[in-house]
PDB file of C-alpha atoms in Angstrom:
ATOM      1  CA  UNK A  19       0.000   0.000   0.000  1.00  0.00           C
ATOM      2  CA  UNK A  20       1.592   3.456  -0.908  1.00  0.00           C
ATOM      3  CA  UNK A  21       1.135   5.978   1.855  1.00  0.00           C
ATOM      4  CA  UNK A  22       0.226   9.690   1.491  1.00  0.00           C
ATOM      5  CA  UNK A  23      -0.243  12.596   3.356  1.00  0.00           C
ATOM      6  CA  UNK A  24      -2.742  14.927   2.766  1.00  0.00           C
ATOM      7  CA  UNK A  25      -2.574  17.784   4.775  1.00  0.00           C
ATOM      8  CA  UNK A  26      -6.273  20.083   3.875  1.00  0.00           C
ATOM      9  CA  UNK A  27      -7.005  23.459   5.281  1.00  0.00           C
ATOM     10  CA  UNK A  28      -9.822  25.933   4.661  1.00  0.00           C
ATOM     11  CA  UNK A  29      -9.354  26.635   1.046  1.00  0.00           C
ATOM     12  CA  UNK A  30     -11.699  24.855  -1.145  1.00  0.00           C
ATOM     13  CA  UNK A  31      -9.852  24.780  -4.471  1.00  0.00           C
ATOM     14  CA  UNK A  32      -6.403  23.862  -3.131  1.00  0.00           C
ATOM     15  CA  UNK A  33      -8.096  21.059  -0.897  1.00  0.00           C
ATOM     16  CA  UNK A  34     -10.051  19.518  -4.313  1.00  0.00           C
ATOM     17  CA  UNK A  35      -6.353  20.028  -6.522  1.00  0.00           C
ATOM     18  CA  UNK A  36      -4.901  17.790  -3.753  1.00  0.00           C
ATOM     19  CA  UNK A  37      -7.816  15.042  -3.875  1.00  0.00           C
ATOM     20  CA  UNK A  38      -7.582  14.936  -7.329  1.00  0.00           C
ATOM     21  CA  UNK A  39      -3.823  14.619  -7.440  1.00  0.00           C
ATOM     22  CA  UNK A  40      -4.353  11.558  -5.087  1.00  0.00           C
ATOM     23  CA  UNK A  41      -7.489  10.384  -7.387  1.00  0.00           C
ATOM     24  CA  UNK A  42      -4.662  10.379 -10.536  1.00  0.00           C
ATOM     25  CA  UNK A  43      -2.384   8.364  -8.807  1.00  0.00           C
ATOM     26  CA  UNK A  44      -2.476   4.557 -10.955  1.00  0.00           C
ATOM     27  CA  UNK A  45      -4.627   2.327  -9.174  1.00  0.00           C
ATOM     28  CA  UNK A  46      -5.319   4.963  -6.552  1.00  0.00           C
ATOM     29  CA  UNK A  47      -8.325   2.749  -5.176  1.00  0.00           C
ATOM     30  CA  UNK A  48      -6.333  -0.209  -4.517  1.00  0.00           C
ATOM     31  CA  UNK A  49      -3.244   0.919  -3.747  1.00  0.00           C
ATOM     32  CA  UNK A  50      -3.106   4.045  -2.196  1.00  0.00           C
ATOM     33  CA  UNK A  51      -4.056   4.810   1.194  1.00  0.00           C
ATOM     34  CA  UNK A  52      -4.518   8.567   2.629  1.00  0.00           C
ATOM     35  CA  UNK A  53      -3.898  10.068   5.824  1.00  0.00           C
ATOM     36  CA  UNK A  54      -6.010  13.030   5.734  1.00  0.00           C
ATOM     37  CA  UNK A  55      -4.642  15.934   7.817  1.00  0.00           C
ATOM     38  CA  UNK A  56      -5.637  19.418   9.548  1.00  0.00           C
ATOM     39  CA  UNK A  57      -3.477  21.095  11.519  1.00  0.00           C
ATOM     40  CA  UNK A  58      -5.451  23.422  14.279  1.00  0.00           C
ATOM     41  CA  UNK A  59      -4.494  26.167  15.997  1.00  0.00           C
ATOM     42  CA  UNK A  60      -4.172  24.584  19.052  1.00  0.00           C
ATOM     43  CA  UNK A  61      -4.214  21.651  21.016  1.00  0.00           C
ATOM     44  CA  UNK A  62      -7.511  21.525  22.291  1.00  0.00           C
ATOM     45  CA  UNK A  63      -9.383  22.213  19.330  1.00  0.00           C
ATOM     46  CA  UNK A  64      -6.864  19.437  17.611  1.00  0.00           C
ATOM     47  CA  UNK A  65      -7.931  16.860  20.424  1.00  0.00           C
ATOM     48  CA  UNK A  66     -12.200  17.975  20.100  1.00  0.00           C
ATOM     49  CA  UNK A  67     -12.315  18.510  16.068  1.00  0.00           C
ATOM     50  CA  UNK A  68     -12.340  15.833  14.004  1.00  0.00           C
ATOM     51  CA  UNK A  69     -11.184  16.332  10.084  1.00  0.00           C
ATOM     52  CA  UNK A  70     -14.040  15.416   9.271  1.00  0.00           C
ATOM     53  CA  UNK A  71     -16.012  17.765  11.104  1.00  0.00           C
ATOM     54  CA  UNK A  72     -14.594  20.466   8.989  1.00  0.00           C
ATOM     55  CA  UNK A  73     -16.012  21.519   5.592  1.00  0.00           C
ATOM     56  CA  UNK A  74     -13.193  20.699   3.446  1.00  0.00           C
ATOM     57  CA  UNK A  75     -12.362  17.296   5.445  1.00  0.00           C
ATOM     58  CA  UNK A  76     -15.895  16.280   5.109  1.00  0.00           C
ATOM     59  CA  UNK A  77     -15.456  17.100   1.441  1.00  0.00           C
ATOM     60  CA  UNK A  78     -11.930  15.322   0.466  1.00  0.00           C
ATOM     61  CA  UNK A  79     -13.041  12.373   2.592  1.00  0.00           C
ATOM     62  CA  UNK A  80     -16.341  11.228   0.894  1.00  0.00           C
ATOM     63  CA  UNK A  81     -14.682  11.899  -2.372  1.00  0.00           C
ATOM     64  CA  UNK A  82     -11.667   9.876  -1.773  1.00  0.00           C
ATOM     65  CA  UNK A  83     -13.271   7.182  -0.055  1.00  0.00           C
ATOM     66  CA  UNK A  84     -16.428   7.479  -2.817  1.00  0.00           C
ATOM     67  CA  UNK A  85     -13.131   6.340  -5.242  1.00  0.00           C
ATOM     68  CA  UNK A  86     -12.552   3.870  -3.240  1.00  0.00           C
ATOM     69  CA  UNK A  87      -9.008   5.313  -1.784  1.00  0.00           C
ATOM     70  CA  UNK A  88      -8.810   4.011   2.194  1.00  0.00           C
ATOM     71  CA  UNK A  89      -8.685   7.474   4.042  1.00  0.00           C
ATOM     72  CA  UNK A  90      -7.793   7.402   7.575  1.00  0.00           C
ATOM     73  CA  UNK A  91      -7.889  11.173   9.561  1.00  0.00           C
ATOM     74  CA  UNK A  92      -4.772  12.861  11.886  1.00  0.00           C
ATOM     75  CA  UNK A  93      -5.609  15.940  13.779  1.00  0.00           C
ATOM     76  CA  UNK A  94      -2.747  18.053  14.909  1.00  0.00           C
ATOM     77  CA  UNK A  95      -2.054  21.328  16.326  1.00  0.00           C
ATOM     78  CA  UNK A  96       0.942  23.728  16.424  1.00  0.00           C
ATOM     79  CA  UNK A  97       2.939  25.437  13.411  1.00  0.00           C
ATOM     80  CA  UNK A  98       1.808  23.906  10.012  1.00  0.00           C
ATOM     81  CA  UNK A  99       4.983  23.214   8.735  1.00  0.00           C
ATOM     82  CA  UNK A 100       6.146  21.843  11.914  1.00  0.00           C
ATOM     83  CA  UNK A 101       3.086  19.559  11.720  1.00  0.00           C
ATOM     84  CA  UNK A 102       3.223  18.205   8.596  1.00  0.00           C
ATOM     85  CA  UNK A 103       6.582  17.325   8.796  1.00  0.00           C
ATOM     86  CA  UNK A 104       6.239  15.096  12.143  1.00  0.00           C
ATOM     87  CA  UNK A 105       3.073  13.572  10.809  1.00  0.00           C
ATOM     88  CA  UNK A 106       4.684  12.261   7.685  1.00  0.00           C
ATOM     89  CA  UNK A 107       7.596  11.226   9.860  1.00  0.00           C
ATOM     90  CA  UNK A 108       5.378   9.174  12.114  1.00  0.00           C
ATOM     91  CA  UNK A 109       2.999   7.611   9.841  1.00  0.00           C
ATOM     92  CA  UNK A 110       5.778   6.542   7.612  1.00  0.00           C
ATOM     93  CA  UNK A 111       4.589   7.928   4.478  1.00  0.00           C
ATOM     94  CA  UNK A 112       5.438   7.951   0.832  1.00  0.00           C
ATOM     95  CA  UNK A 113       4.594  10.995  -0.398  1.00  0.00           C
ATOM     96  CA  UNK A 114       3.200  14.417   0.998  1.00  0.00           C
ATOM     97  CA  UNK A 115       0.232  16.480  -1.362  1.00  0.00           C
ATOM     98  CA  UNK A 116       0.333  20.118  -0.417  1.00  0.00           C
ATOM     99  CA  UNK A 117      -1.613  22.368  -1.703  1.00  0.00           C
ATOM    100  CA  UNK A 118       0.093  25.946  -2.498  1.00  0.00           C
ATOM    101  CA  UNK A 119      -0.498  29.279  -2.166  1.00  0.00           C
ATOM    102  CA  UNK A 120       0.013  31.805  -5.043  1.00  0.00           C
ATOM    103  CA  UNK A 121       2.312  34.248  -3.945  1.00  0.00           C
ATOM    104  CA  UNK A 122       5.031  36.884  -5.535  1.00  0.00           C
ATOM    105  CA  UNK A 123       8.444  35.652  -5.181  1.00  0.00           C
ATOM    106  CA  UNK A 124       8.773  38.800  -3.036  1.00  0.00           C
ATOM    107  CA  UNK A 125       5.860  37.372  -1.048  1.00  0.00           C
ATOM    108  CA  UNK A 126       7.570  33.892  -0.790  1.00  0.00           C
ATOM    109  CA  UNK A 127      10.782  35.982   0.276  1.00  0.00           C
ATOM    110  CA  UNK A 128       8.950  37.972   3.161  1.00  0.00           C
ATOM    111  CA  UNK A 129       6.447  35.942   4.644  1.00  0.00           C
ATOM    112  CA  UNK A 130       7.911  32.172   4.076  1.00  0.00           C
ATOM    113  CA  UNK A 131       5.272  29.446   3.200  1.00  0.00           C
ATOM    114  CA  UNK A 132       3.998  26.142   4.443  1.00  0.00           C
ATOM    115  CA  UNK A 133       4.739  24.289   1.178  1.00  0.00           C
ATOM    116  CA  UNK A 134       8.419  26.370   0.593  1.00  0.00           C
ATOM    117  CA  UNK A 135       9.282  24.809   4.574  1.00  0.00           C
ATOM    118  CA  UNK A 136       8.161  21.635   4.075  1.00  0.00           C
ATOM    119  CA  UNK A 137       9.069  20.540   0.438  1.00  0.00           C
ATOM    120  CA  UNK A 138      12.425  21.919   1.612  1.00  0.00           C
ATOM    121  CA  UNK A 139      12.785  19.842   4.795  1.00  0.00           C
ATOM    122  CA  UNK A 140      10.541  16.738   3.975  1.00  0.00           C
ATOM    123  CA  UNK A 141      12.707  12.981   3.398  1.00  0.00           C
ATOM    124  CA  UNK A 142      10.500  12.382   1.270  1.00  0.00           C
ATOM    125  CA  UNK A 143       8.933  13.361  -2.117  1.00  0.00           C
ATOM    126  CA  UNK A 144       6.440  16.380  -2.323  1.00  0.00           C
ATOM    127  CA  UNK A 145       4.101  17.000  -4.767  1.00  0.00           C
ATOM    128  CA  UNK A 146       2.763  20.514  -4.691  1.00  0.00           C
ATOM    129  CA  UNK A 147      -0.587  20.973  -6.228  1.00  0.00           C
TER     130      UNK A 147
END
């Protein structure tokens, strides 16, 4: 079974690139399983909130699993990057889907980004959607 980590947050069109990334893997529905991930604010609201009680978790979950990809949910908490990067660590997976942000190169420069951190740090391949 290839692993993958797909870590969703509240933007519709970035979390549906992602799915559909996963959905054009080859044999996605037998081979491929998900861990579907949302990173909270904070640790309480990580340990209360499923994924799947957010829109977009809801969402990428019934359409992955509707495909017949196994989709399993992680709720963390804490810096996004941070998050992502010990999730894929300990769940062992193949591959990370991000979803990025369109920014300026001056933007990127200034203000960092999730998918800049972690497809720089990640041991493992990163797809960026």
């Amino acid at each position: 079974m290839y692993e993958v980590l797909l870590p969703i947050d509240r933007d519709e069109s970035r979390t549906r690139a992602q799915v559909e990334s996963v959905l054009d893997l080859p044999n996605a529905g037998e081979s491929v399983h998900v861990r579907l991930l949302h990173v909270f604010d904070n640790h309480e609201e990580a340990e209360q909130t499923s994924v799947r009680q957010t829109t977009n978790g809801r969402e990428a979950y019934d359409q992955l699993t509707e495909d017949g990809v196994a989709t399993t949910t992680v709720s963390e908490h804490g810096d996004p990057a941070d998050a992502i990067l010990r999730t894929a660590s300990a769940e062992n997976v193949d591959m990370i889907v991000l979803g990025g942000r369109k920014r300026s190169p001056l933007g990127s420069l200034l203000f960092g980004s999730v998918s800049q951190t972690v497809s720089l740090k990640a041991d493992r391949p990163v797809t960026i959607t």
